[in-house]
DNA sequence: TTGAAAGCGCTAACAC
DNA sequence: GTGTTAGCGCTTTCAA
């Protein structure tokens, strides 16, 4: 089918370009470009005429061409270790919402927590000319740090820390949050408190949470016992098989770094006939839905996951617009909370 | 800093383009393009020389420019209703893995299950010139169908059905799966079996699951009672408040369309002092981790979520390459399973 | 307020 | 095998 508009022939099969619009509207491409981009320097009458043609022709600007010409793609890269993990997907939701609000699209790239893949994924994002990158992950490796610096592109870490504080990031105060959780346990008279988390090579565990845990023990004159620190995986199964080891060490309470992990420990203790919270207490870290689904419901630190993602994205938009970023340092700390449920006395 | 390679001055600050490479290597841009794209029509010596310069200059092709010139972006759009829902994120993981395998990137777009947003998101994906789209969602509205047709772009529905079977999709046989679940319940002597799911306007519930449910009742001469069909939300809370209503109808078993929902029902029944599975049985639909975390562990239909995503993406790659798609119709049915745990006798 | 024209960095004929 | 040369569809000076 062929259509004529203002005497110009329009071929239905190939997408109309700014040129067709300009011809049909009898203005220059520059003018069409101006109205598309909301440039005020267009006479209202002209704008109206162009808009009408755009409507009639059902013209949609080609974002790729626009990206090439303007050197901005209005898309940001998001590196995520595991999209099926609620911790990360909650962050991602916050990121996406704010991105949408600021008219950015998101290229989601799975890193599988693999250092090789992280680098590789970073490179393909750069090749796609993203305007900025949000990184979620557990550790920021040296190689990654090097690549980021070299890329000279706005970059924000969400829900994790850069222990060198070189790269902008948003997260909570993990040390203080851990302290609060462990303090609750200590206050109930527990002395054999285990810290169970993922890899201690991740700063969040090995540096911050562990530090908070130690701090509270110290302030209560409880001797730190390295054997009460359990390094395992961030998943239900790891917790599920853990009770015997915990029990053998005479543990009466656990501070867990992950909800699934905590749920596994909780269930395995109860399956062994232990009464919770009477004989065993546990607090966890992420306050995901899971904390309310298991029985008893779990006490937990609360992290504003959605907000962390949202703030990280907002921070990134500021960097991309080269707005003044008002923080003295590169880190944004969001408030954490602690919610007491039924796995603690 | 300024560097010279083969007498050409290289400005560190702006990215290297194919032109710089071609000049430094003393070949044409076309030749550089050929080696980048693995075109065999390049003399090995030349290829080597070019590769060396690419390495030295640390050149990375600009995917945006490439996209504009070739009219292919090697990115696909993925429309997802809720990234924090494991059902969808599991599909997304499968999609992403296969996409990566075929060198595609993914633009993830949240639709919030909102019809308006779905359309809007589709349009921005089209503007970004994605090579194809994978759609996850509960219903495919008429407006959406129209837009898809108009877009003339490879499009696959993952984990949901197009009841008109006009659009390519991959999913399981929901009717047969429901039948198997309900049959297990009937076989244990239950006659007051409720079907609890999300909105019945979604074909998966209102047409397929409900049909399977009815089929089994009929084949066992149990009269269908519309009051045993409960339409609610896909979330834990909806289930949590549901026991009184179920109990009032004399329900002894439930077939639930969602795991969180099922977990809520299970917990609320047990909190009311009901013994499971002795006095109440329940089967659910997605076999997420949750089924193993609650107590008792839930019996469930199993859907190969990851595979559905993966197959959908694979299907899409074939369409994008205009390969022959061998299916007689547009639907790919993957096998489902049923796993018996402890919420059924 | 508008238009002309030069790119953005790459690919894809086509020629040699 | 390799180079030349048009574009791809848009933005962005610069002039008018």
XYZ file of C-alpha atoms (C1' of nucleotides) in Angstrom:
722
model
C 0.000 0.000 0.000
C 1.178 3.437 -0.852
C 0.008 6.616 0.728
C 0.495 10.223 -0.213
C 0.896 13.013 2.264
C 1.429 16.524 1.008
C 2.260 15.005 -2.332
C 5.006 12.827 -0.924
C 4.819 9.122 -1.453
C 5.098 7.091 1.687
C 6.166 3.477 1.517
C 4.456 1.573 4.291
C 7.119 -1.037 4.452
C 10.071 0.879 5.559
C 10.079 2.974 8.665
C 9.675 6.663 8.119
C 12.571 8.854 8.980
C 12.977 12.391 10.011
C 13.479 13.226 6.346
C 10.031 12.048 5.328
C 8.560 14.042 8.140
C 10.447 17.159 7.162
C 9.371 16.846 3.565
C 5.758 16.169 4.360
C 5.720 19.081 6.792
C 7.694 21.241 4.419
C 10.268 22.233 6.961
C 13.890 21.282 7.407
C 15.073 18.196 9.247
C 16.608 20.504 11.807
C 13.213 21.901 12.640
C 11.696 18.480 13.005
C 14.589 17.569 15.244
C 13.873 20.629 17.329
C 10.274 19.807 17.892
C 11.074 16.210 18.753
C 13.539 17.372 21.314
C 11.360 20.060 22.761
C 13.670 22.843 21.688
C 11.789 26.095 22.423
C 13.131 27.841 19.345
C 10.275 26.809 17.140
C 7.307 28.949 16.264
C 4.168 27.430 17.782
C 2.494 27.223 14.406
C 5.442 25.342 12.968
C 5.588 23.050 15.925
C 1.932 22.259 15.547
C 2.291 21.526 11.856
C 5.217 19.205 12.451
C 3.496 17.434 15.304
C 0.530 16.825 13.082
C 2.646 15.202 10.407
C 4.483 13.116 12.966
C 1.138 11.901 14.169
C -0.180 11.153 10.695
C 2.932 9.356 9.633
C 3.236 7.636 12.988
C 6.860 8.600 13.050
C 9.103 7.382 15.856
C 12.643 8.658 16.134
C 15.352 6.055 15.745
C 17.178 5.979 19.043
C 20.251 4.376 17.529
C 20.794 7.163 15.035
C 20.105 9.656 17.732
C 22.657 7.959 19.943
C 25.288 8.087 17.262
C 24.737 11.734 16.499
C 24.385 12.979 20.029
C 26.770 10.583 21.708
C 24.188 9.785 24.307
C 22.177 6.620 24.308
C 19.919 7.211 27.306
C 20.599 3.708 28.358
C 22.506 2.578 31.389
C 24.141 -0.739 32.035
C 23.241 -2.729 35.119
C 25.527 -5.521 36.200
C 23.807 -8.040 38.419
C 25.230 -11.242 39.928
C 21.977 -13.196 40.088
C 18.664 -11.894 38.981
C 16.766 -14.635 40.792
C 18.116 -13.518 44.145
C 15.598 -11.185 45.806
C 18.321 -9.079 47.288
C 19.533 -8.080 43.862
C 16.209 -8.068 42.108
C 14.872 -5.681 44.749
C 17.746 -3.346 44.082
C 17.096 -3.750 40.382
C 13.492 -2.752 40.815
C 14.496 0.502 42.461
C 17.042 1.103 39.764
C 14.570 0.466 36.999
C 11.881 2.692 38.435
C 14.135 5.685 38.719
C 15.707 4.970 35.364
C 12.277 4.985 33.776
C 11.429 8.189 35.572
C 14.466 9.831 34.012
C 13.806 8.264 30.602
C 16.677 5.868 30.680
C 16.537 2.272 29.590
C 18.435 -0.483 31.220
C 20.667 -3.106 29.718
C 20.714 -5.865 32.258
C 23.819 -7.996 32.289
C 24.287 -11.081 34.380
C 27.740 -11.452 35.896
C 27.108 -14.694 37.751
C 29.434 -13.281 40.426
C 32.232 -14.334 38.140
C 35.158 -11.966 37.897
C 35.878 -12.887 34.317
C 32.311 -12.330 33.299
C 32.093 -9.050 35.141
C 34.926 -7.649 33.080
C 33.588 -9.056 29.882
C 30.128 -7.724 30.556
C 31.528 -4.320 31.417
C 33.216 -4.259 28.057
C 30.158 -5.108 26.083
C 28.240 -2.435 27.973
C 30.919 0.062 27.039
C 30.768 -1.055 23.438
C 27.055 -0.362 23.494
C 27.901 3.163 24.589
C 25.833 3.162 27.748
C 25.780 6.522 29.473
C 26.514 5.048 32.869
C 26.758 1.822 34.804
C 25.359 0.504 38.037
C 27.215 -2.372 39.544
C 25.861 -4.897 41.971
C 28.214 -7.481 43.294
C 29.948 -8.752 46.303
C 33.485 -7.719 45.687
C 35.104 -5.215 43.463
C 38.264 -6.755 42.125
C 41.423 -4.904 41.279
C 41.025 -5.618 37.604
C 37.487 -4.293 37.708
C 38.648 -1.159 39.435
C 41.242 -0.602 36.743
C 38.738 -1.061 33.947
C 36.266 1.291 35.554
C 38.826 4.019 35.903
C 39.928 3.603 32.360
C 36.385 3.729 31.057
C 35.840 7.229 32.438
C 32.122 6.684 32.609
C 29.704 7.400 35.447
C 29.684 4.351 37.667
C 27.861 3.597 40.901
C 27.940 0.551 43.141
C 24.573 -0.382 44.626
C 24.139 -2.429 47.775
C 27.773 -3.146 48.239
C 30.872 -1.335 49.343
C 34.108 -0.334 47.767
C 36.412 -0.792 50.709
C 38.869 1.664 49.185
C 36.085 4.220 48.877
C 37.328 5.245 45.470
C 34.162 4.476 43.611
C 30.782 6.032 44.322
C 28.452 3.673 46.100
C 25.263 3.533 48.086
C 24.556 1.118 50.897
C 23.792 0.965 54.612
C 26.167 1.058 57.544
C 26.822 -2.641 57.762
C 28.924 -2.421 60.888
C 26.267 -0.599 62.879
C 23.491 -2.829 61.556
C 25.374 -5.956 62.592
C 26.023 -4.483 65.963
C 22.359 -3.939 66.533
C 21.474 -7.473 65.537
C 24.142 -9.099 67.634
C 23.404 -6.838 70.557
C 19.836 -8.080 70.617
C 21.178 -11.602 70.886
C 23.631 -10.698 73.627
C 20.930 -8.900 75.561
C 19.025 -12.148 75.828
C 21.915 -13.726 77.603
C 23.478 -15.551 74.670
C 27.216 -15.997 74.837
C 27.801 -18.632 72.209
C 26.683 -16.631 69.214
C 27.695 -17.781 65.760
C 28.180 -15.518 62.780
C 27.150 -17.366 59.648
C 27.576 -15.765 56.268
C 28.891 -16.051 52.768
C 32.509 -15.737 51.777
C 34.627 -13.709 54.170
C 36.651 -12.415 51.273
C 33.674 -10.214 50.492
C 34.235 -6.996 52.436
C 30.628 -6.879 53.553
C 31.171 -10.111 55.467
C 34.836 -10.266 56.248
C 35.202 -6.631 57.130
C 31.940 -4.992 58.092
C 29.583 -7.589 59.492
C 32.376 -9.427 61.213
C 33.574 -6.176 62.703
C 30.148 -5.336 64.066
C 29.887 -8.805 65.522
C 33.264 -8.507 67.208
C 32.521 -5.037 68.498
C 29.461 -6.168 70.389
C 31.199 -9.196 71.812
C 34.005 -6.974 73.004
C 31.758 -4.403 74.566
C 30.130 -7.213 76.524
C 33.351 -8.906 77.502
C 32.608 -12.007 75.547
C 35.686 -13.536 74.086
C 35.726 -13.790 70.311
C 35.951 -17.402 69.192
C 36.994 -17.803 65.546
C 35.357 -21.189 65.516
C 31.986 -19.515 65.793
C 32.450 -17.826 62.475
C 30.990 -19.986 59.723
C 31.739 -19.234 56.125
C 29.283 -20.859 53.731
C 27.007 -20.237 50.772
C 24.186 -17.722 50.408
C 21.458 -20.296 50.020
C 18.868 -22.374 51.753
C 20.656 -25.640 51.400
C 23.819 -24.396 53.066
C 21.766 -23.522 56.114
C 19.743 -26.684 56.013
C 22.773 -28.871 56.668
C 24.312 -26.626 59.236
C 22.615 -27.420 62.494
C 24.881 -30.302 63.537
C 27.978 -28.134 63.236
C 26.353 -25.311 65.138
C 25.064 -27.616 67.806
C 28.461 -29.224 68.237
C 29.936 -25.842 69.088
C 27.336 -25.195 71.735
C 25.832 -22.325 69.800
C 22.657 -20.818 71.261
C 22.159 -18.029 68.755
C 23.045 -17.139 65.189
C 23.498 -13.920 63.335
C 23.072 -14.809 59.651
C 24.123 -12.762 56.653
C 21.391 -13.991 54.350
C 17.712 -14.828 54.681
C 17.673 -18.059 52.752
C 20.650 -19.234 54.682
C 18.919 -18.250 57.923
C 15.738 -20.036 56.910
C 17.759 -23.188 56.335
C 19.385 -22.966 59.732
C 16.081 -22.247 61.413
C 14.372 -25.190 59.797
C 17.226 -27.576 60.456
C 17.328 -26.615 64.121
C 13.610 -27.117 64.496
C 13.679 -30.360 62.577
C 16.215 -31.469 65.195
C 13.636 -30.737 67.854
C 15.052 -27.447 69.056
C 12.607 -24.859 70.365
C 12.872 -21.419 68.821
C 13.351 -18.900 70.324
C 13.428 -20.608 73.746
C 16.503 -22.700 73.106
C 17.880 -21.113 69.999
C 17.661 -17.617 68.565
C 18.478 -16.358 65.123
C 18.492 -13.000 63.410
C 18.998 -12.442 59.730
C 20.004 -9.594 57.483
C 17.724 -8.765 54.600
C 14.137 -8.822 55.770
C 12.923 -10.428 52.562
C 9.457 -11.974 52.329
C 11.016 -15.170 53.502
C 11.414 -13.837 57.024
C 7.629 -13.741 57.315
C 6.935 -16.998 55.583
C 8.959 -19.305 57.792
C 7.758 -20.185 61.253
C 8.535 -18.629 63.635
C 8.889 -15.452 61.647
C 12.439 -14.225 61.703
C 13.833 -11.136 63.359
C 15.900 -9.221 60.871
C 17.962 -6.248 60.045
C 16.095 -4.255 57.421
C 17.826 -2.765 54.458
C 15.940 -0.336 52.243
C 16.745 -2.387 49.182
C 14.458 -0.650 46.763
C 15.715 2.701 47.986
C 19.321 1.718 47.646
C 18.691 0.881 44.019
C 16.665 4.020 43.498
C 19.213 6.291 45.132
C 22.045 4.676 43.229
C 20.245 5.329 39.971
C 19.459 8.874 40.971
C 23.075 9.392 41.860
C 24.056 8.057 38.477
C 21.716 10.420 36.651
C 23.352 13.302 38.431
C 26.762 12.126 37.376
C 25.600 11.638 33.818
C 24.271 15.173 33.743
C 27.464 16.396 35.315
C 25.415 17.968 38.088
C 27.185 18.931 41.233
C 27.212 15.970 43.513
C 26.927 17.385 46.977
C 28.361 14.570 49.057
C 31.714 15.284 50.561
C 32.795 11.733 49.911
C 31.696 9.238 47.312
C 29.589 7.103 49.581
C 25.913 7.474 50.327
C 24.776 5.745 53.492
C 21.094 4.924 53.827
C 19.434 4.125 57.148
C 18.958 0.529 58.196
C 16.449 -0.814 60.657
C 15.913 -3.802 62.876
C 12.645 -5.625 63.186
C 12.044 -7.994 66.001
C 9.879 -10.969 65.236
C 9.681 -14.400 66.797
C 13.068 -16.006 66.364
C 14.433 -13.881 69.166
C 13.153 -13.675 72.720
C 49.343 12.514 26.691
C 49.885 12.019 23.014
C 51.090 8.894 21.377
C 52.306 8.135 17.888
C 51.645 4.937 16.075
C 52.952 4.520 12.551
C 53.355 8.250 12.477
C 49.750 8.913 13.373
C 49.004 11.030 16.375
C 46.613 9.452 18.815
C 44.667 11.588 21.231
C 44.149 9.659 24.422
C 41.048 11.513 25.335
C 38.718 10.582 22.623
C 37.885 7.031 21.787
C 39.658 5.364 18.942
C 37.574 4.822 15.845
C 37.876 2.464 12.985
C 39.474 5.282 11.034
C 42.421 5.626 13.411
C 42.904 1.915 13.268
C 42.835 1.828 9.508
C 45.344 4.657 9.269
C 47.701 3.213 11.820
C 47.504 -0.168 10.141
C 47.717 1.400 6.701
C 44.711 -0.401 5.351
C 41.221 0.765 4.478
C 38.407 1.037 6.959
C 36.656 -1.705 5.079
C 39.474 -4.067 5.794
C 39.444 -3.239 9.452
C 35.719 -3.789 9.441
C 36.279 -7.161 7.838
C 38.676 -8.341 10.437
C 36.459 -7.128 13.256
C 33.570 -9.043 11.817
C 35.527 -12.171 11.054
C 35.025 -11.856 7.336
C 37.254 -14.530 5.781
C 38.195 -12.369 2.822
C 41.274 -10.985 4.477
C 44.812 -12.158 3.917
C 46.137 -13.678 7.139
C 49.081 -11.300 7.194
C 46.776 -8.315 6.888
C 44.508 -9.640 9.533
C 47.408 -10.066 11.859
C 48.646 -6.573 11.250
C 45.233 -5.077 11.882
C 44.717 -7.138 14.989
C 48.006 -5.918 16.308
C 47.043 -2.286 15.852
C 43.638 -2.907 17.403
C 45.407 -4.347 20.373
C 47.914 -1.513 20.647
C 45.285 1.163 20.330
C 42.879 -0.745 22.530
C 40.195 -0.151 19.966
C 36.624 -1.228 20.667
C 34.019 -1.004 17.955
C 31.160 1.365 18.669
C 28.048 -0.781 18.744
C 25.765 2.174 18.164
C 27.415 3.139 14.917
C 27.472 -0.457 13.913
C 23.785 -0.728 14.704
C 22.951 2.252 12.590
C 24.928 1.060 9.614
C 23.916 -2.570 9.737
C 20.384 -2.113 11.019
C 20.993 -4.722 13.659
C 21.636 -3.891 17.263
C 22.210 -7.368 18.689
C 20.033 -6.428 21.566
C 16.655 -7.805 22.399
C 13.966 -6.309 24.542
C 12.560 -8.243 27.468
C 9.292 -7.124 28.971
C 8.811 -8.361 32.503
C 5.906 -7.695 34.888
C 7.844 -7.956 38.122
C 11.495 -8.682 38.347
C 11.302 -9.530 42.040
C 8.913 -12.399 41.368
C 10.890 -15.634 41.110
C 8.642 -16.978 38.439
C 9.625 -14.209 36.087
C 13.191 -13.811 37.214
C 13.745 -17.517 36.611
C 12.471 -17.136 33.088
C 14.676 -14.075 32.723
C 17.716 -16.033 33.771
C 17.130 -18.579 31.036
C 16.553 -15.817 28.540
C 19.708 -14.011 29.524
C 21.898 -17.074 29.376
C 20.884 -17.960 25.871
C 21.006 -14.356 24.786
C 24.568 -14.130 26.012
C 25.407 -17.351 24.264
C 24.202 -15.856 20.993
C 25.914 -12.526 21.670
C 22.780 -10.580 22.298
C 22.296 -8.067 25.052
C 19.079 -7.552 26.874
C 17.164 -4.404 27.553
C 15.010 -5.222 30.518
C 11.784 -3.287 30.800
C 9.418 -3.449 33.705
C 5.752 -3.450 32.745
C 4.317 -3.719 36.254
C 1.593 -5.843 34.677
C 0.086 -2.584 33.552
C -1.423 -2.521 30.097
C -0.561 1.086 29.540
C 3.016 0.554 30.534
C 3.328 -2.555 28.420
C 2.470 -0.591 25.316
C 4.683 2.279 26.269
C 7.584 0.011 27.029
C 7.100 -1.814 23.752
C 7.383 1.484 21.962
C 10.573 2.536 23.615
C 12.048 -0.860 22.840
C 11.108 -0.384 19.213
C 12.629 3.074 19.228
C 15.843 1.541 20.481
C 15.726 -0.726 17.444
C 15.892 -4.008 19.314
C 16.170 -6.996 17.013
C 13.452 -8.898 18.812
C 11.290 -8.953 21.899
C 10.441 -11.467 24.559
C 7.290 -10.824 26.440
C 6.420 -12.095 29.873
C 3.040 -11.255 31.219
C -0.248 -12.628 32.225
C -2.485 -11.467 29.479
C -1.930 -10.260 26.002
C -4.346 -7.442 25.395
C -5.921 -6.598 22.081
C -4.041 -3.330 21.876
C -0.793 -5.149 22.531
C -1.573 -7.653 19.820
C -2.206 -4.860 17.364
C 1.036 -3.106 18.220
C 3.014 -6.304 17.908
C 1.631 -7.032 14.491
C 2.324 -3.545 13.339
C 5.877 -3.634 14.605
C 6.749 -6.561 12.355
C 9.510 -7.657 14.645
C 10.334 -11.111 16.012
C 8.306 -11.561 19.148
C 7.984 -14.469 21.546
C 5.878 -14.910 24.649
C 7.599 -16.785 27.465
C 5.777 -18.590 30.229
C 2.352 -17.512 29.171
C -0.121 -18.261 26.446
C -1.674 -16.401 23.612
C -5.132 -17.891 23.646
C -5.595 -16.969 20.006
C -2.371 -18.760 19.151
C -1.398 -16.013 16.768
C 1.826 -15.126 18.478
C 4.719 -17.490 19.035
C 4.996 -18.629 22.602
C 6.591 -21.224 24.810
C 5.036 -22.668 27.926
C 3.789 -25.930 29.411
C 0.466 -27.653 28.949
C -1.375 -25.922 31.759
C -4.541 -27.944 31.384
C -2.775 -31.282 31.715
C -0.603 -30.038 34.573
C -3.628 -28.856 36.508
C -5.345 -32.124 35.873
C -2.472 -34.023 37.374
C -2.407 -31.842 40.473
C -6.124 -31.979 41.072
C -6.232 -35.676 40.348
C -3.769 -36.296 43.152
C -6.114 -34.472 45.481
C -9.170 -36.376 44.274
C -7.340 -39.650 44.636
C -6.967 -38.983 48.322
C -10.688 -38.791 48.705
C -11.094 -35.026 48.643
C -14.356 -33.785 47.225
C -14.387 -30.181 48.398
C -11.362 -28.995 46.482
C -10.858 -25.293 45.994
C -9.073 -23.716 43.073
C -7.282 -20.591 44.273
C -5.457 -18.397 41.824
C -4.908 -14.935 40.471
C -7.255 -13.130 38.161
C -9.491 -15.364 36.093
C -9.281 -12.922 33.237
C -5.782 -14.230 32.699
C -6.158 -17.127 30.279
C -3.763 -19.265 32.246
C -6.176 -19.201 35.178
C -9.584 -18.599 33.705
C -9.156 -20.898 30.765
C -6.443 -23.485 31.278
C -6.061 -24.203 34.954
C -9.751 -23.903 35.570
C -10.408 -26.243 32.680
C -8.026 -28.852 34.061
C -9.646 -28.534 37.441
C -13.110 -28.999 35.987
C -12.021 -31.896 33.820
C -10.850 -33.925 36.777
C -13.908 -33.157 38.798
C -16.064 -34.281 35.911
C -14.169 -37.471 35.297
C -14.731 -38.309 38.964
C -18.355 -37.307 39.038
C -17.788 -34.487 41.446
C -20.043 -31.598 40.799
C -18.322 -28.336 39.972
C -19.100 -25.672 42.541
C -18.291 -22.131 41.394
C -18.041 -21.065 44.985
C -14.921 -23.146 45.337
C -13.105 -21.026 42.807
C -11.263 -18.228 44.572
C -9.849 -15.350 42.610
C -7.234 -13.410 44.504
C -3.715 -11.970 44.311
C -0.468 -13.717 43.503
C 1.121 -13.075 46.859
C 1.713 -14.382 50.322
C -0.611 -12.012 52.055
C -3.606 -12.971 49.924
C -3.154 -16.534 51.052
C -2.500 -15.626 54.634
C -5.961 -14.212 55.136
C -7.753 -16.886 53.215
C -8.252 -19.767 55.580
C -11.499 -18.558 57.133
C -13.162 -18.322 53.746
C -11.868 -21.715 52.709
C -12.887 -23.272 55.976
C -16.351 -21.800 55.749
C -16.876 -23.607 52.452
C -15.864 -26.919 53.941
C -12.792 -27.117 51.767
C -10.459 -30.043 52.480
C -7.933 -29.404 49.738
C -6.616 -26.600 47.607
C -5.033 -26.393 44.209
C -3.178 -23.068 44.158
C -1.886 -21.186 41.140
C 1.052 -19.590 42.873
C 3.600 -20.663 45.461
C 3.539 -17.589 47.636
C -0.195 -17.699 47.677
C -0.053 -21.380 48.578
C 2.442 -20.721 51.356
C 0.075 -18.155 52.811
C -2.833 -20.555 52.740
C -0.755 -23.326 54.220
C 0.480 -21.159 57.062
C -2.908 -19.708 57.792
C -4.490 -23.151 57.962
C -1.835 -24.427 60.292
C -1.998 -21.325 62.433
C -5.676 -22.160 62.819
C -4.680 -25.521 64.200
C -5.341 -27.591 61.099
C -3.158 -30.635 60.537
C -1.520 -30.869 57.129
C -1.835 -33.116 55.224
C -4.114 -35.128 57.525
C -6.975 -32.670 57.579
C -6.048 -30.384 54.739
C -4.068 -30.895 51.563
C -2.637 -28.366 49.198
C -0.722 -28.476 45.931
C 0.856 -25.526 44.228
C 2.067 -24.657 40.781
C 5.584 -23.385 40.412
C 7.908 -25.464 42.545
C 9.944 -22.472 43.610
C 12.374 -22.680 46.517
C 9.517 -21.675 48.730
C 7.892 -25.070 48.384
C 10.834 -26.566 50.217
C 11.202 -23.850 52.801
C 7.730 -23.974 54.322
C 6.718 -26.801 56.589
C 5.422 -29.223 55.557
C 7.139 -28.951 52.228
C 4.624 -28.435 49.470
C 3.665 -30.776 46.681
C 3.832 -28.950 43.407
C 3.536 -28.976 39.703
C 6.974 -28.309 38.262
C 7.525 -25.983 35.380
C 10.914 -25.854 33.697
C 11.098 -22.123 34.172
C 14.697 -21.642 33.188
C 14.147 -23.793 30.113
C 11.062 -21.918 29.082
C 13.080 -18.725 29.100
C 15.972 -20.365 27.335
C 13.830 -21.966 24.656
C 11.931 -18.739 24.098
C 15.185 -16.907 23.559
C 16.468 -19.621 21.268
C 13.251 -19.448 19.307
C 13.679 -15.719 19.029
C 17.228 -16.029 17.709
C 15.938 -18.311 14.992
C 13.296 -15.821 14.030
C 15.816 -13.001 14.030
C 18.065 -14.985 11.717
C 15.082 -15.850 9.587
C 15.899 -19.511 10.041
C 13.246 -22.019 9.229
C 11.151 -22.520 12.303
C 10.132 -26.138 12.210
C 7.072 -26.122 14.398
C 3.804 -26.619 12.583
C 2.142 -24.102 14.838
C 3.525 -21.165 16.733
C 3.473 -22.732 20.142
C 6.221 -24.693 21.823
C 5.057 -26.884 24.669
C 7.634 -27.946 27.235
C 7.122 -30.864 29.604
C 5.830 -30.235 33.096
C 6.199 -32.475 36.131
C 4.585 -33.100 39.451
C 6.486 -33.556 42.658
C 4.848 -34.998 45.687
C 6.025 -33.655 49.016
C 4.306 -33.443 52.371
C 1.256 -31.282 51.915
C -0.550 -34.148 50.238
C -1.179 -37.589 51.658
C 12.865 31.192 13.968
C 14.627 28.370 10.400
C 17.696 25.873 7.088
C 22.041 23.888 5.083
C 25.389 20.902 5.717
C 28.782 18.464 8.116
C 29.415 14.826 10.652
C 28.656 10.660 14.480
C 31.488 5.549 13.494
C 30.429 1.975 11.101
C 28.830 -1.402 7.136
C 27.950 -2.775 2.550
C 27.872 -2.609 -2.146
C 30.778 -2.243 -5.869
C 34.995 -1.689 -8.212
C 39.568 -2.976 -8.934
C 41.969 -9.405 -1.133
C 41.426 -4.739 -0.662
C 39.876 0.041 -1.274
C 36.271 3.653 -2.414
C 32.275 5.497 -1.435
C 27.735 5.949 -0.147
C 24.860 6.006 3.123
C 22.343 4.478 8.082
C 18.915 8.569 10.684
C 19.799 11.769 13.528
C 21.997 16.187 15.986
C 24.418 20.299 15.844
C 26.993 24.164 14.581
C 26.741 28.073 11.796
C 24.440 31.320 8.806
C 20.765 33.598 7.413
